[in-house]
Structures are given as C-alpha cells and as structure tokens.
Amino acid sequence: VSGSHDGTVKIWDVETGAEERTLKGHEEPVNCVDFSPDGKLVVSGGNDMTVKIWDTATGAKVRTWSGHTAEISSVTFSLDGKRVV
C-alpha cells in the first residue's frame, strides 16, 4: 500500500506489481498508510489533517477522523487491530 502527493492511496499486488485499487478521499498529500493486522482495512493520514479508514475489498471509505491541527505524519493499527495510533 502506498500514499501519494496526489491525495490517493493505492493497493498493489505484491506478486505481479499490478495496481489493485485506488482509494480517493484525501484533499491533500497522503503521508502515511498501514494495513490492519487482518488485511481487511487500510488506515491513511495526510496533509489535510485527517485520518481515514478504508475497506480493502471494496475501496469504500469506512470512517474519517478529524481534529488534528497539523499534518498527519504517522499512523498505524495496534497489533490487535482495535485501535489506530
């Protein structure tokens, strides 16, 4: 999974290198991304000061959190997948 200055998150097939899905929703560059431990979700954070959760199977945005007053520079799932830190 990768984040880009164009505000998108892309999921890639490791074996083929093919792009599987593009996730659109950030309004500014995406700085950090992570898969949930079960691989069903992706979390992303960006310069738009939001953290977003995505469904990897459908590409749907599941949730958006806002409240930071500066760009998001790091985001990850907890080992049990129940929290985003």
PDB file of N, CA and C in Angstrom:
ATOM      1  N   VAL A   1       0.861  -1.168   0.000  1.00  0.00           N
ATOM      2  CA  VAL A   1       0.000   0.000   0.000  1.00  0.00           C
ATOM      3  C   VAL A   1       0.909   1.232   0.000  1.00  0.00           C
ATOM      4  N   SER A   2       0.468   2.251  -0.728  1.00  0.00           N
ATOM      5  CA  SER A   2       1.270   3.475  -0.807  1.00  0.00           C
ATOM      6  C   SER A   2       0.361   4.700  -0.782  1.00  0.00           C
ATOM      7  N   GLY A   3       0.930   5.796  -0.289  1.00  0.00           N
ATOM      8  CA  GLY A   3       0.241   7.081  -0.286  1.00  0.00           C
ATOM      9  C   GLY A   3       0.983   8.047  -1.180  1.00  0.00           C
ATOM     10  N   SER A   4       0.248   9.010  -1.740  1.00  0.00           N
ATOM     11  CA  SER A   4       0.850   9.891  -2.741  1.00  0.00           C
ATOM     12  C   SER A   4       0.531  11.363  -2.499  1.00  0.00           C
ATOM     13  N   HIS A   5       1.354  12.206  -3.121  1.00  0.00           N
ATOM     14  CA  HIS A   5       1.101  13.652  -3.073  1.00  0.00           C
ATOM     15  C   HIS A   5      -0.169  14.042  -3.814  1.00  0.00           C
ATOM     16  N   ASP A   6      -0.703  13.150  -4.639  1.00  0.00           N
ATOM     17  CA  ASP A   6      -1.956  13.478  -5.329  1.00  0.00           C
ATOM     18  C   ASP A   6      -3.190  13.206  -4.465  1.00  0.00           C
ATOM     19  N   GLY A   7      -2.974  12.801  -3.198  1.00  0.00           N
ATOM     20  CA  GLY A   7      -4.079  12.582  -2.275  1.00  0.00           C
ATOM     21  C   GLY A   7      -4.697  11.198  -2.359  1.00  0.00           C
ATOM     22  N   THR A   8      -4.090  10.285  -3.121  1.00  0.00           N
ATOM     23  CA  THR A   8      -4.640   8.942  -3.246  1.00  0.00           C
ATOM     24  C   THR A   8      -3.826   7.934  -2.450  1.00  0.00           C
ATOM     25  N   VAL A   9      -4.475   6.805  -2.184  1.00  0.00           N
ATOM     26  CA  VAL A   9      -3.837   5.636  -1.601  1.00  0.00           C
ATOM     27  C   VAL A   9      -3.996   4.524  -2.619  1.00  0.00           C
ATOM     28  N   LYS A  10      -2.930   3.782  -2.881  1.00  0.00           N
ATOM     29  CA  LYS A  10      -3.004   2.686  -3.847  1.00  0.00           C
ATOM     30  C   LYS A  10      -2.633   1.371  -3.178  1.00  0.00           C
ATOM     31  N   ILE A  11      -3.397   0.341  -3.530  1.00  0.00           N
ATOM     32  CA  ILE A  11      -3.116  -1.013  -3.075  1.00  0.00           C
ATOM     33  C   ILE A  11      -2.552  -1.771  -4.265  1.00  0.00           C
ATOM     34  N   TRP A  12      -1.435  -2.467  -4.043  1.00  0.00           N
ATOM     35  CA  TRP A  12      -0.695  -3.141  -5.113  1.00  0.00           C
ATOM     36  C   TRP A  12      -0.650  -4.648  -4.862  1.00  0.00           C
ATOM     37  N   ASP A  13      -0.640  -5.409  -5.939  1.00  0.00           N
ATOM     38  CA  ASP A  13      -0.423  -6.849  -5.860  1.00  0.00           C
ATOM     39  C   ASP A  13       1.077  -7.085  -5.759  1.00  0.00           C
ATOM     40  N   VAL A  14       1.520  -7.734  -4.708  1.00  0.00           N
ATOM     41  CA  VAL A  14       2.945  -7.934  -4.464  1.00  0.00           C
ATOM     42  C   VAL A  14       3.586  -8.802  -5.543  1.00  0.00           C
ATOM     43  N   GLU A  15       2.901  -9.836  -5.974  1.00  0.00           N
ATOM     44  CA  GLU A  15       3.480 -10.762  -6.948  1.00  0.00           C
ATOM     45  C   GLU A  15       3.580 -10.177  -8.346  1.00  0.00           C
ATOM     46  N   THR A  16       2.529  -9.496  -8.803  1.00  0.00           N
ATOM     47  CA  THR A  16       2.515  -9.003 -10.183  1.00  0.00           C
ATOM     48  C   THR A  16       2.946  -7.547 -10.304  1.00  0.00           C
ATOM     49  N   GLY A  17       2.856  -6.803  -9.200  1.00  0.00           N
ATOM     50  CA  GLY A  17       3.156  -5.382  -9.258  1.00  0.00           C
ATOM     51  C   GLY A  17       2.004  -4.554  -9.794  1.00  0.00           C
ATOM     52  N   ALA A  18       0.882  -5.205 -10.084  1.00  0.00           N
ATOM     53  CA  ALA A  18      -0.272  -4.506 -10.642  1.00  0.00           C
ATOM     54  C   ALA A  18      -1.006  -3.721  -9.556  1.00  0.00           C
ATOM     55  N   GLU A  19      -1.511  -2.568  -9.952  1.00  0.00           N
ATOM     56  CA  GLU A  19      -2.344  -1.781  -9.054  1.00  0.00           C
ATOM     57  C   GLU A  19      -3.697  -2.479  -8.916  1.00  0.00           C
ATOM     58  N   GLU A  20      -4.100  -2.751  -7.694  1.00  0.00           N
ATOM     59  CA  GLU A  20      -5.383  -3.410  -7.454  1.00  0.00           C
ATOM     60  C   GLU A  20      -6.513  -2.421  -7.242  1.00  0.00           C
ATOM     61  N   ARG A  21      -6.213  -1.319  -6.581  1.00  0.00           N
ATOM     62  CA  ARG A  21      -7.276  -0.381  -6.232  1.00  0.00           C
ATOM     63  C   ARG A  21      -6.678   0.977  -5.905  1.00  0.00           C
ATOM     64  N   THR A  22      -7.386   2.040  -6.280  1.00  0.00           N
ATOM     65  CA  THR A  22      -7.026   3.400  -5.893  1.00  0.00           C
ATOM     66  C   THR A  22      -8.101   3.929  -4.961  1.00  0.00           C
ATOM     67  N   LEU A  23      -7.687   4.429  -3.821  1.00  0.00           N
ATOM     68  CA  LEU A  23      -8.603   4.958  -2.814  1.00  0.00           C
ATOM     69  C   LEU A  23      -8.509   6.475  -2.843  1.00  0.00           C
ATOM     70  N   LYS A  24      -9.622   7.122  -3.115  1.00  0.00           N
ATOM     71  CA  LYS A  24      -9.646   8.583  -3.238  1.00  0.00           C
ATOM     72  C   LYS A  24     -10.486   9.190  -2.134  1.00  0.00           C
ATOM     73  N   GLY A  25      -9.961  10.250  -1.515  1.00  0.00           N
ATOM     74  CA  GLY A  25     -10.727  10.903  -0.466  1.00  0.00           C
ATOM     75  C   GLY A  25      -9.951  11.971   0.284  1.00  0.00           C
ATOM     76  N   HIS A  26      -8.627  11.856   0.293  1.00  0.00           N
ATOM     77  CA  HIS A  26      -7.835  12.913   0.915  1.00  0.00           C
ATOM     78  C   HIS A  26      -7.794  14.120  -0.012  1.00  0.00           C
ATOM     79  N   GLU A  27      -7.793  15.293   0.590  1.00  0.00           N
ATOM     80  CA  GLU A  27      -7.775  16.534  -0.194  1.00  0.00           C
ATOM     81  C   GLU A  27      -6.363  17.063  -0.414  1.00  0.00           C
ATOM     82  N   GLU A  28      -5.396  16.466   0.258  1.00  0.00           N
ATOM     83  CA  GLU A  28      -4.001  16.886   0.136  1.00  0.00           C
ATOM     84  C   GLU A  28      -3.114  15.633   0.168  1.00  0.00           C
ATOM     85  N   PRO A  29      -1.795  15.786   0.081  1.00  0.00           N
ATOM     86  CA  PRO A  29      -0.912  14.616   0.064  1.00  0.00           C
ATOM     87  C   PRO A  29      -1.130  13.656   1.236  1.00  0.00           C
ATOM     88  N   VAL A  30      -0.952  12.367   0.954  1.00  0.00           N
ATOM     89  CA  VAL A  30      -1.046  11.304   1.957  1.00  0.00           C
ATOM     90  C   VAL A  30       0.373  10.983   2.411  1.00  0.00           C
ATOM     91  N   ASN A  31       0.601  11.058   3.715  1.00  0.00           N
ATOM     92  CA  ASN A  31       1.945  10.876   4.270  1.00  0.00           C
ATOM     93  C   ASN A  31       2.209   9.500   4.861  1.00  0.00           C
ATOM     94  N   CYS A  32       1.161   8.793   5.270  1.00  0.00           N
ATOM     95  CA  CYS A  32       1.366   7.527   5.958  1.00  0.00           C
ATOM     96  C   CYS A  32       0.180   6.600   5.733  1.00  0.00           C
ATOM     97  N   VAL A  33       0.480   5.305   5.651  1.00  0.00           N
ATOM     98  CA  VAL A  33      -0.540   4.286   5.415  1.00  0.00           C
ATOM     99  C   VAL A  33      -0.152   3.008   6.161  1.00  0.00           C
ATOM    100  N   ASP A  34      -1.153   2.177   6.468  1.00  0.00           N
ATOM    101  CA  ASP A  34      -0.883   0.904   7.124  1.00  0.00           C
ATOM    102  C   ASP A  34      -2.064  -0.033   6.903  1.00  0.00           C
ATOM    103  N   PHE A  35      -1.767  -1.321   6.770  1.00  0.00           N
ATOM    104  CA  PHE A  35      -2.798  -2.350   6.731  1.00  0.00           C
ATOM    105  C   PHE A  35      -3.170  -2.752   8.152  1.00  0.00           C
ATOM    106  N   SER A  36      -4.434  -3.096   8.372  1.00  0.00           N
ATOM    107  CA  SER A  36      -4.851  -3.695   9.632  1.00  0.00           C
ATOM    108  C   SER A  36      -4.230  -5.094   9.713  1.00  0.00           C
ATOM    109  N   PRO A  37      -4.090  -5.640  10.922  1.00  0.00           N
ATOM    110  CA  PRO A  37      -3.479  -6.967  11.058  1.00  0.00           C
ATOM    111  C   PRO A  37      -4.178  -8.054  10.235  1.00  0.00           C
ATOM    112  N   ASP A  38      -5.497  -7.954  10.034  1.00  0.00           N
ATOM    113  CA  ASP A  38      -6.212  -8.965   9.253  1.00  0.00           C
ATOM    114  C   ASP A  38      -6.245  -8.650   7.756  1.00  0.00           C
ATOM    115  N   GLY A  39      -5.680  -7.491   7.367  1.00  0.00           N
ATOM    116  CA  GLY A  39      -5.620  -7.116   5.959  1.00  0.00           C
ATOM    117  C   GLY A  39      -6.917  -6.613   5.368  1.00  0.00           C
ATOM    118  N   LYS A  40      -7.949  -6.463   6.173  1.00  0.00           N
ATOM    119  CA  LYS A  40      -9.257  -6.043   5.657  1.00  0.00           C
ATOM    120  C   LYS A  40      -9.425  -4.535   5.563  1.00  0.00           C
ATOM    121  N   LEU A  41      -8.579  -3.811   6.279  1.00  0.00           N
ATOM    122  CA  LEU A  41      -8.687  -2.351   6.309  1.00  0.00           C
ATOM    123  C   LEU A  41      -7.325  -1.721   6.048  1.00  0.00           C
ATOM    124  N   VAL A  42      -7.360  -0.483   5.567  1.00  0.00           N
ATOM    125  CA  VAL A  42      -6.172   0.358   5.444  1.00  0.00           C
ATOM    126  C   VAL A  42      -6.469   1.652   6.181  1.00  0.00           C
ATOM    127  N   VAL A  43      -5.481   2.164   6.897  1.00  0.00           N
ATOM    128  CA  VAL A  43      -5.585   3.477   7.518  1.00  0.00           C
ATOM    129  C   VAL A  43      -4.617   4.405   6.804  1.00  0.00           C
ATOM    130  N   SER A  44      -5.026   5.659   6.616  1.00  0.00           N
ATOM    131  CA  SER A  44      -4.164   6.643   5.961  1.00  0.00           C
ATOM    132  C   SER A  44      -4.268   7.977   6.685  1.00  0.00           C
ATOM    133  N   GLY A  45      -3.177   8.737   6.632  1.00  0.00           N
ATOM    134  CA  GLY A  45      -3.148  10.071   7.214  1.00  0.00           C
ATOM    135  C   GLY A  45      -2.447  11.018   6.267  1.00  0.00           C
ATOM    136  N   GLY A  46      -2.873  12.282   6.274  1.00  0.00           N
ATOM    137  CA  GLY A  46      -2.293  13.192   5.301  1.00  0.00           C
ATOM    138  C   GLY A  46      -2.215  14.635   5.727  1.00  0.00           C
ATOM    139  N   ASN A  47      -1.806  15.448   4.771  1.00  0.00           N
ATOM    140  CA  ASN A  47      -1.665  16.884   4.990  1.00  0.00           C
ATOM    141  C   ASN A  47      -2.997  17.583   5.198  1.00  0.00           C
ATOM    142  N   ASP A  48      -4.117  16.915   4.875  1.00  0.00           N
ATOM    143  CA  ASP A  48      -5.437  17.515   5.095  1.00  0.00           C
ATOM    144  C   ASP A  48      -5.885  17.373   6.546  1.00  0.00           C
ATOM    145  N   MET A  49      -4.971  16.894   7.419  1.00  0.00           N
ATOM    146  CA  MET A  49      -5.204  16.774   8.862  1.00  0.00           C
ATOM    147  C   MET A  49      -6.296  15.766   9.197  1.00  0.00           C
ATOM    148  N   THR A  50      -6.511  14.769   8.324  1.00  0.00           N
ATOM    149  CA  THR A  50      -7.491  13.728   8.592  1.00  0.00           C
ATOM    150  C   THR A  50      -6.836  12.353   8.593  1.00  0.00           C
ATOM    151  N   VAL A  51      -7.473  11.435   9.308  1.00  0.00           N
ATOM    152  CA  VAL A  51      -7.129  10.023   9.301  1.00  0.00           C
ATOM    153  C   VAL A  51      -8.333   9.301   8.727  1.00  0.00           C
ATOM    154  N   LYS A  52      -8.098   8.436   7.748  1.00  0.00           N
ATOM    155  CA  LYS A  52      -9.195   7.729   7.089  1.00  0.00           C
ATOM    156  C   LYS A  52      -8.983   6.227   7.178  1.00  0.00           C
ATOM    157  N   ILE A  53     -10.091   5.508   7.304  1.00  0.00           N
ATOM    158  CA  ILE A  53     -10.089   4.046   7.284  1.00  0.00           C
ATOM    159  C   ILE A  53     -10.790   3.609   6.005  1.00  0.00           C
ATOM    160  N   TRP A  54     -10.198   2.630   5.320  1.00  0.00           N
ATOM    161  CA  TRP A  54     -10.711   2.143   4.029  1.00  0.00           C
ATOM    162  C   TRP A  54     -10.934   0.637   4.087  1.00  0.00           C
ATOM    163  N   ASP A  55     -11.953   0.171   3.385  1.00  0.00           N
ATOM    164  CA  ASP A  55     -12.201  -1.258   3.212  1.00  0.00           C
ATOM    165  C   ASP A  55     -11.379  -1.722   2.015  1.00  0.00           C
ATOM    166  N   THR A  56     -10.478  -2.676   2.205  1.00  0.00           N
ATOM    167  CA  THR A  56      -9.594  -3.088   1.113  1.00  0.00           C
ATOM    168  C   THR A  56     -10.330  -3.875   0.032  1.00  0.00           C
ATOM    169  N   ALA A  57     -11.409  -4.553   0.381  1.00  0.00           N
ATOM    170  CA  ALA A  57     -12.140  -5.359  -0.602  1.00  0.00           C
ATOM    171  C   ALA A  57     -12.954  -4.496  -1.562  1.00  0.00           C
ATOM    172  N   THR A  58     -13.535  -3.413  -1.041  1.00  0.00           N
ATOM    173  CA  THR A  58     -14.426  -2.588  -1.868  1.00  0.00           C
ATOM    174  C   THR A  58     -13.823  -1.238  -2.247  1.00  0.00           C
ATOM    175  N   GLY A  59     -12.836  -0.790  -1.487  1.00  0.00           N
ATOM    176  CA  GLY A  59     -12.276   0.539  -1.700  1.00  0.00           C
ATOM    177  C   GLY A  59     -13.085   1.639  -1.041  1.00  0.00           C
ATOM    178  N   ALA A  60     -14.140   1.261  -0.332  1.00  0.00           N
ATOM    179  CA  ALA A  60     -15.012   2.255   0.305  1.00  0.00           C
ATOM    180  C   ALA A  60     -14.326   2.880   1.513  1.00  0.00           C
ATOM    181  N   LYS A  61     -14.569   4.169   1.681  1.00  0.00           N
ATOM    182  CA  LYS A  61     -14.098   4.860   2.875  1.00  0.00           C
ATOM    183  C   LYS A  61     -15.038   4.480   4.014  1.00  0.00           C
ATOM    184  N   VAL A  62     -14.489   3.941   5.091  1.00  0.00           N
ATOM    185  CA  VAL A  62     -15.280   3.463   6.224  1.00  0.00           C
ATOM    186  C   VAL A  62     -15.484   4.572   7.244  1.00  0.00           C
ATOM    187  N   ARG A  63     -14.439   5.368   7.473  1.00  0.00           N
ATOM    188  CA  ARG A  63     -14.506   6.382   8.522  1.00  0.00           C
ATOM    189  C   ARG A  63     -13.462   7.454   8.267  1.00  0.00           C
ATOM    190  N   THR A  64     -13.781   8.665   8.693  1.00  0.00           N
ATOM    191  CA  THR A  64     -12.827   9.777   8.660  1.00  0.00           C
ATOM    192  C   THR A  64     -12.791  10.419  10.036  1.00  0.00           C
ATOM    193  N   TRP A  65     -11.587  10.601  10.555  1.00  0.00           N
ATOM    194  CA  TRP A  65     -11.407  11.326  11.804  1.00  0.00           C
ATOM    195  C   TRP A  65     -10.695  12.635  11.502  1.00  0.00           C
ATOM    196  N   SER A  66     -11.174  13.696  12.131  1.00  0.00           N
ATOM    197  CA  SER A  66     -10.502  14.991  12.024  1.00  0.00           C
ATOM    198  C   SER A  66     -10.309  15.526  13.437  1.00  0.00           C
ATOM    199  N   GLY A  67      -9.518  16.553  13.576  1.00  0.00           N
ATOM    200  CA  GLY A  67      -9.274  17.109  14.898  1.00  0.00           C
ATOM    201  C   GLY A  67      -7.831  17.534  15.103  1.00  0.00           C
ATOM    202  N   HIS A  68      -6.941  16.989  14.277  1.00  0.00           N
ATOM    203  CA  HIS A  68      -5.555  17.442  14.359  1.00  0.00           C
ATOM    204  C   HIS A  68      -5.462  18.874  13.827  1.00  0.00           C
ATOM    205  N   THR A  69      -4.490  19.602  14.315  1.00  0.00           N
ATOM    206  CA  THR A  69      -4.297  20.978  13.864  1.00  0.00           C
ATOM    207  C   THR A  69      -3.081  21.113  12.960  1.00  0.00           C
ATOM    208  N   ALA A  70      -2.499  19.970  12.572  1.00  0.00           N
ATOM    209  CA  ALA A  70      -1.365  19.965  11.646  1.00  0.00           C
ATOM    210  C   ALA A  70      -1.418  18.670  10.847  1.00  0.00           C
ATOM    211  N   GLU A  71      -0.526  18.561   9.882  1.00  0.00           N
ATOM    212  CA  GLU A  71      -0.476  17.392   9.019  1.00  0.00           C
ATOM    213  C   GLU A  71      -0.248  16.121   9.829  1.00  0.00           C
ATOM    214  N   ILE A  72      -0.808  15.014   9.351  1.00  0.00           N
ATOM    215  CA  ILE A  72      -0.596  13.711   9.982  1.00  0.00           C
ATOM    216  C   ILE A  72       0.692  13.132   9.403  1.00  0.00           C
ATOM    217  N   SER A  73       1.621  12.752  10.274  1.00  0.00           N
ATOM    218  CA  SER A  73       2.906  12.232   9.791  1.00  0.00           C
ATOM    219  C   SER A  73       3.111  10.757  10.098  1.00  0.00           C
ATOM    220  N   SER A  74       2.262  10.177  10.951  1.00  0.00           N
ATOM    221  CA  SER A  74       2.415   8.763  11.288  1.00  0.00           C
ATOM    222  C   SER A  74       1.064   8.211  11.724  1.00  0.00           C
ATOM    223  N   VAL A  75       0.760   7.001  11.259  1.00  0.00           N
ATOM    224  CA  VAL A  75      -0.474   6.338  11.663  1.00  0.00           C
ATOM    225  C   VAL A  75      -0.279   4.833  11.492  1.00  0.00           C
ATOM    226  N   THR A  76      -0.791   4.055  12.440  1.00  0.00           N
ATOM    227  CA  THR A  76      -0.672   2.605  12.361  1.00  0.00           C
ATOM    228  C   THR A  76      -1.783   1.956  13.169  1.00  0.00           C
ATOM    229  N   PHE A  77      -2.101   0.723  12.839  1.00  0.00           N
ATOM    230  CA  PHE A  77      -3.034  -0.064  13.628  1.00  0.00           C
ATOM    231  C   PHE A  77      -2.299  -0.680  14.810  1.00  0.00           C
ATOM    232  N   SER A  78      -3.020  -0.832  15.927  1.00  0.00           N
ATOM    233  CA  SER A  78      -2.470  -1.618  17.032  1.00  0.00           C
ATOM    234  C   SER A  78      -2.391  -3.076  16.617  1.00  0.00           C
ATOM    235  N   LEU A  79      -1.622  -3.857  17.324  1.00  0.00           N
ATOM    236  CA  LEU A  79      -1.428  -5.262  16.941  1.00  0.00           C
ATOM    237  C   LEU A  79      -2.721  -6.062  16.915  1.00  0.00           C
ATOM    238  N   ASP A  80      -3.700  -5.692  17.761  1.00  0.00           N
ATOM    239  CA  ASP A  80      -4.977  -6.402  17.768  1.00  0.00           C
ATOM    240  C   ASP A  80      -5.976  -5.808  16.777  1.00  0.00           C
ATOM    241  N   GLY A  81      -5.603  -4.699  16.100  1.00  0.00           N
ATOM    242  CA  GLY A  81      -6.465  -4.081  15.100  1.00  0.00           C
ATOM    243  C   GLY A  81      -7.625  -3.294  15.660  1.00  0.00           C
ATOM    244  N   LYS A  82      -7.670  -3.093  16.961  1.00  0.00           N
ATOM    245  CA  LYS A  82      -8.808  -2.408  17.581  1.00  0.00           C
ATOM    246  C   LYS A  82      -8.601  -0.906  17.746  1.00  0.00           C
ATOM    247  N   ARG A  83      -7.373  -0.465  17.560  1.00  0.00           N
ATOM    248  CA  ARG A  83      -7.071   0.963  17.719  1.00  0.00           C
ATOM    249  C   ARG A  83      -6.183   1.433  16.579  1.00  0.00           C
ATOM    250  N   VAL A  84      -6.274   2.729  16.330  1.00  0.00           N
ATOM    251  CA  VAL A  84      -5.373   3.394  15.393  1.00  0.00           C
ATOM    252  C   VAL A  84      -4.576   4.387  16.219  1.00  0.00           C
ATOM    253  N   VAL A  85      -3.258   4.337  16.067  1.00  0.00           N
ATOM    254  CA  VAL A  85      -2.389   5.229  16.842  1.00  0.00           C
ATOM    255  C   VAL A  85      -1.438   5.968  15.922  1.00  0.00           C
TER     256      VAL A  85
END
